[in-house]
Short mmCIF file of C-alpha atoms in Angstrom, two decimals:
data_model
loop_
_atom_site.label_atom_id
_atom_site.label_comp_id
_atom_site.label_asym_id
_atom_site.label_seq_id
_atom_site.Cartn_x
_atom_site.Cartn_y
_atom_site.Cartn_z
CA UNK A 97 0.00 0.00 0.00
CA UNK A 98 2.72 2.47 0.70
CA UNK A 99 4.59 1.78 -2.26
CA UNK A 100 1.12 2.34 -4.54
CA UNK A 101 0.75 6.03 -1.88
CA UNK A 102 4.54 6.20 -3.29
CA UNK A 103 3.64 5.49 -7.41
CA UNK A 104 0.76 7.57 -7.37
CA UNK A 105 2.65 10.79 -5.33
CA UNK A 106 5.57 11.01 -7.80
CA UNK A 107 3.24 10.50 -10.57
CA UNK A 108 1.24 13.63 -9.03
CA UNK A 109 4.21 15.04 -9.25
CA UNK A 110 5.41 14.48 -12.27
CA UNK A 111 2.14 15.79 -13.73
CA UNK A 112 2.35 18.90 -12.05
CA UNK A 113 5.95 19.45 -13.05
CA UNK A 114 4.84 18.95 -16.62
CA UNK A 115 1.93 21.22 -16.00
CA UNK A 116 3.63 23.78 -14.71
CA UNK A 117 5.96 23.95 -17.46
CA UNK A 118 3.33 23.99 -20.04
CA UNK A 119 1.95 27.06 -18.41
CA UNK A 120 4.82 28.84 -18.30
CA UNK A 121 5.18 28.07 -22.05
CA UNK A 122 2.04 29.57 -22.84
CA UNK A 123 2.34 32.76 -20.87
CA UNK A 124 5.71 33.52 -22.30
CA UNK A 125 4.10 33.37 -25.55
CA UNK A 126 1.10 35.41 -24.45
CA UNK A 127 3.19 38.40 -22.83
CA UNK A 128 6.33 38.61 -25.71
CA UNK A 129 5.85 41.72 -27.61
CA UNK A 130 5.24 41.34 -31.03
CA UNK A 131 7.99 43.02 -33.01
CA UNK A 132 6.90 46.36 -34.56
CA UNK A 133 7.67 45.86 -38.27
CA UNK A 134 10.56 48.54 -39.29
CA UNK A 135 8.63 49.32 -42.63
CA UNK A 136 6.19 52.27 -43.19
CA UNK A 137 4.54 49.84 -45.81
CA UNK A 138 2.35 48.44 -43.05
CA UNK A 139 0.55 51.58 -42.56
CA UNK A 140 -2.58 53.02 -44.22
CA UNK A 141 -4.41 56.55 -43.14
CA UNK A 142 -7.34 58.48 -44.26
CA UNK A 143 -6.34 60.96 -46.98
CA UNK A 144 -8.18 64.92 -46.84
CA UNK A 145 -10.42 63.67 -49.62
CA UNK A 146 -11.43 60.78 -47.38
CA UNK A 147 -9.64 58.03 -49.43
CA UNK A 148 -6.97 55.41 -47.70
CA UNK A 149 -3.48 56.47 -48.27
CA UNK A 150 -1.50 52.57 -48.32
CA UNK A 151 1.71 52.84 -47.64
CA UNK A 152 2.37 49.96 -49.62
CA UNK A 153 1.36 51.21 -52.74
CA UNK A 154 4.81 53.51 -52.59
CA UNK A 155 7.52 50.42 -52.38
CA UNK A 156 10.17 50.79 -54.84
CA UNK A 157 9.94 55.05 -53.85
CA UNK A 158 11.44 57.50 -51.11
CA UNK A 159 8.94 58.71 -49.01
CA UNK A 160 8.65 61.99 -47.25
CA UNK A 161 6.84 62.50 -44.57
CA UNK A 162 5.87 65.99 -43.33
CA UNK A 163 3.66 67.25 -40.14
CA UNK A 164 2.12 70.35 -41.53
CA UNK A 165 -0.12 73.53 -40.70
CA UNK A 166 -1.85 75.87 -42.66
CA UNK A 167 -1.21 78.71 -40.38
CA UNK A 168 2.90 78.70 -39.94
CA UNK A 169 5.77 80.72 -40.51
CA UNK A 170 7.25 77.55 -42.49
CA UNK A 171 4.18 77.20 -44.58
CA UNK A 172 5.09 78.59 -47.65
CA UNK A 173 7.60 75.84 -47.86
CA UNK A 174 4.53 73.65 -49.06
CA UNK A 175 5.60 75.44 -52.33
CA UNK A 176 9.28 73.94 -52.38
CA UNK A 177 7.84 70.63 -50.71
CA UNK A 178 5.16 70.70 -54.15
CA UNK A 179 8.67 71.31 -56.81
CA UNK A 180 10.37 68.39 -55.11
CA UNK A 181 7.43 66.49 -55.73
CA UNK A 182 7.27 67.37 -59.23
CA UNK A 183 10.63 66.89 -59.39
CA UNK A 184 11.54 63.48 -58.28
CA UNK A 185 7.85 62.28 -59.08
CA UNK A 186 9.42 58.93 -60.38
CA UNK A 187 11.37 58.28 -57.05
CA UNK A 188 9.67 60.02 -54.31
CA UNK A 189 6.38 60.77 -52.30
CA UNK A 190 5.56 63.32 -50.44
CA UNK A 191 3.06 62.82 -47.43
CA UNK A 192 1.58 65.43 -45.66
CA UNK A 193 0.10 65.32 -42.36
CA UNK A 194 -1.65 68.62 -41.43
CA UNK A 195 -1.99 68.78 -37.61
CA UNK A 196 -2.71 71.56 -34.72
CA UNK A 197 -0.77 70.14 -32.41
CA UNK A 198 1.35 73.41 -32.42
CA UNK A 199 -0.21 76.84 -31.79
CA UNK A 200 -3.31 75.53 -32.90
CA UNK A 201 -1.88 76.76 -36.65
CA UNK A 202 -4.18 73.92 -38.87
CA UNK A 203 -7.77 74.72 -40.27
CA UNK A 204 -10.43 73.17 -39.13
CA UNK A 205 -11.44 70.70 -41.34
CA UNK A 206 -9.76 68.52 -44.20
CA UNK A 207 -12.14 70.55 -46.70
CA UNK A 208 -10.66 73.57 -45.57
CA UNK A 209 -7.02 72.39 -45.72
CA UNK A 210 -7.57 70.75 -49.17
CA UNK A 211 -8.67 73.38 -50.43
CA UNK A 212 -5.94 76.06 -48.81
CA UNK A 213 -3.26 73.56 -49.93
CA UNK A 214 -4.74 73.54 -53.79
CA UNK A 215 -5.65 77.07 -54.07
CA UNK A 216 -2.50 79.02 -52.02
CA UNK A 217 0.19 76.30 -53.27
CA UNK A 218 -0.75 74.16 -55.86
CA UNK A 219 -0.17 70.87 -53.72
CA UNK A 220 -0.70 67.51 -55.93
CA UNK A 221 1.38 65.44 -53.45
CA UNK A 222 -1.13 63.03 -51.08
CA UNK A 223 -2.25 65.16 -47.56
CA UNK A 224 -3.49 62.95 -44.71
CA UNK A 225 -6.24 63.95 -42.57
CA UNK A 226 -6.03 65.91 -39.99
CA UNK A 227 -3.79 64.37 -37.07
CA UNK A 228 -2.24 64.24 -33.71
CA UNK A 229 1.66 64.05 -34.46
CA UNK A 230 3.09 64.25 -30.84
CA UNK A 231 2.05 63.09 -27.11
CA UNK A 232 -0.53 60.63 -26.09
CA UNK A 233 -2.87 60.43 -28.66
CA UNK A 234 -0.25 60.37 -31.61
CA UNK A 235 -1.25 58.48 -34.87
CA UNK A 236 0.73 55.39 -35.20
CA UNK A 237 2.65 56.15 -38.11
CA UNK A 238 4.33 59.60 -36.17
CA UNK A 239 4.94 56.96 -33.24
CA UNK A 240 6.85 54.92 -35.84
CA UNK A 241 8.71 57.69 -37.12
CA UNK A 242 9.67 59.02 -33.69
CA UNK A 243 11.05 56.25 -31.25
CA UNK A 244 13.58 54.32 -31.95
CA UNK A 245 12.25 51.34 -30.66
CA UNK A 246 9.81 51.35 -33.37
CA UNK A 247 11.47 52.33 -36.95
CA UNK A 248 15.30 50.93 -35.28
CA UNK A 249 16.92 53.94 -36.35
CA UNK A 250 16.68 56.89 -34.33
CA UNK A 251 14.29 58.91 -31.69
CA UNK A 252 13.20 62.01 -32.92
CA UNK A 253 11.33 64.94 -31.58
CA UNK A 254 9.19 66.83 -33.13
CA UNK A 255 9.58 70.33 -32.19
CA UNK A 256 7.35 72.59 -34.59
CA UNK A 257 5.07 72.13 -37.77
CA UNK A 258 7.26 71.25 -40.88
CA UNK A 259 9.67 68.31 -39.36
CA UNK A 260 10.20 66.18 -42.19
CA UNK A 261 10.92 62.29 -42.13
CA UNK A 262 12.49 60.12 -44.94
CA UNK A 263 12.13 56.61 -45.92
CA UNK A 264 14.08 54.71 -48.55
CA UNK A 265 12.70 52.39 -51.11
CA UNK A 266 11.80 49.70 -48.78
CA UNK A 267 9.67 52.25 -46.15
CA UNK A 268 13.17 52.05 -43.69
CA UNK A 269 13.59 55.01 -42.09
CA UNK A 270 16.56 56.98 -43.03
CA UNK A 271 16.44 60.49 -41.22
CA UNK A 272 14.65 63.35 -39.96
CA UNK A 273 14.94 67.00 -40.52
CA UNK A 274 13.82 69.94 -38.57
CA UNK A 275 11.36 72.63 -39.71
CA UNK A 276 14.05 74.81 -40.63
CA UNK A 277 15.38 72.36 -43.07
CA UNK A 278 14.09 73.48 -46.69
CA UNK A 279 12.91 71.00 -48.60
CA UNK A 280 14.47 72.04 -51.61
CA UNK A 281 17.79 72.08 -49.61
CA UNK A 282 21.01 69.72 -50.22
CA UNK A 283 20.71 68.12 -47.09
CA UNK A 284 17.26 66.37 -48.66
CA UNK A 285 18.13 66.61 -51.83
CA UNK A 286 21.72 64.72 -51.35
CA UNK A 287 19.35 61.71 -50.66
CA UNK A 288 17.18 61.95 -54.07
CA UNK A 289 20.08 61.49 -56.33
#
């Protein structure tokens, strides 16, 4: 009888061992992070017109990326930002991304900044909606662009309207630039040619 107690306490055991490890299989699997992909081509957004800019649909190009306001001392470089466009059209997209997230210097509505962008400046070059770019309640793609941990590059902060991100072919980030960077300047345009 005590050696059956003894059989049927290590097999307890045994089975407990075993469950134990089991468990802690499955809740390292539930609690690793998934890793962020290190490509802009994942993303989509709502464009002003209230189509879906894909990301994807610009492999093979440069992208810029550009946090914009209707309302800024750097907003006549929408101009320069429209001639690189035009351009490197072949090789490069711009992006805008209007946002108020400084000086509350953005419209109030994608009509509105559609229609500023067209009229004052010409702009053919895709415009996102309206976003946040910074804090909290920043759209995923400006997270991507701006920690490190996400695009495996570089943390950047964005310090005014006009900070300007590029991509290469494959949607890697490259580097940032701050507003005062032109976009018609060498230090972009070193990376177009």
């Amino acid at each position: 009888m005590k050696k059956l107690f003894l059989s049927f306490l290590a097999l307890g055991m045994i089975s407990l061992g075993t469950a134990q490890q089991s468990s802690q299989k499955k809740n390292n699997t539930v609690t690793q992070k998934k890793v962020a992909p290190a490509s802009i081509h994942h993303f989509k957004i709502k464009a002003l017109d209230g189509s879906v800019i894909d990301f994807s649909q610009f492999k093979g190009k440069k992208i810029l990326i550009v946090n914009t306001a209707s309302k800024c001392g750097y907003t006549p470089q929408y101009e320069q930002l429209e001639k690189l466009y035009q351009q490197y059209k072949n090789q490069l997209v711009i992006v805008g991304f209007p946002s108020d997230n400084f000086g509350g210097q953005e419209l109030d509505t994608d009509k509105e900044i559609a229609s500023f962008c067209k009229v004052n400046y010409g702009v053919t070059f895709p415009m996102a909606t309206k976003v946040d770019v910074k804090g909290s309640q920043a759209t995923p793609i400006f997270k991507f662009l701006t920690q490190k941990s996400l695009n495996r590059v570089k943390d950047t902060e964005i310090k005014w309207n006009f900070t300007k991100f590029l991509l290469d072919e494959k949607g890697k980030f490259m580097d940032s630039f701050p507003s005062k960077v032109e976009p018609l300047s060498q230090e972009i345009q070193k990376h177009l040619k």
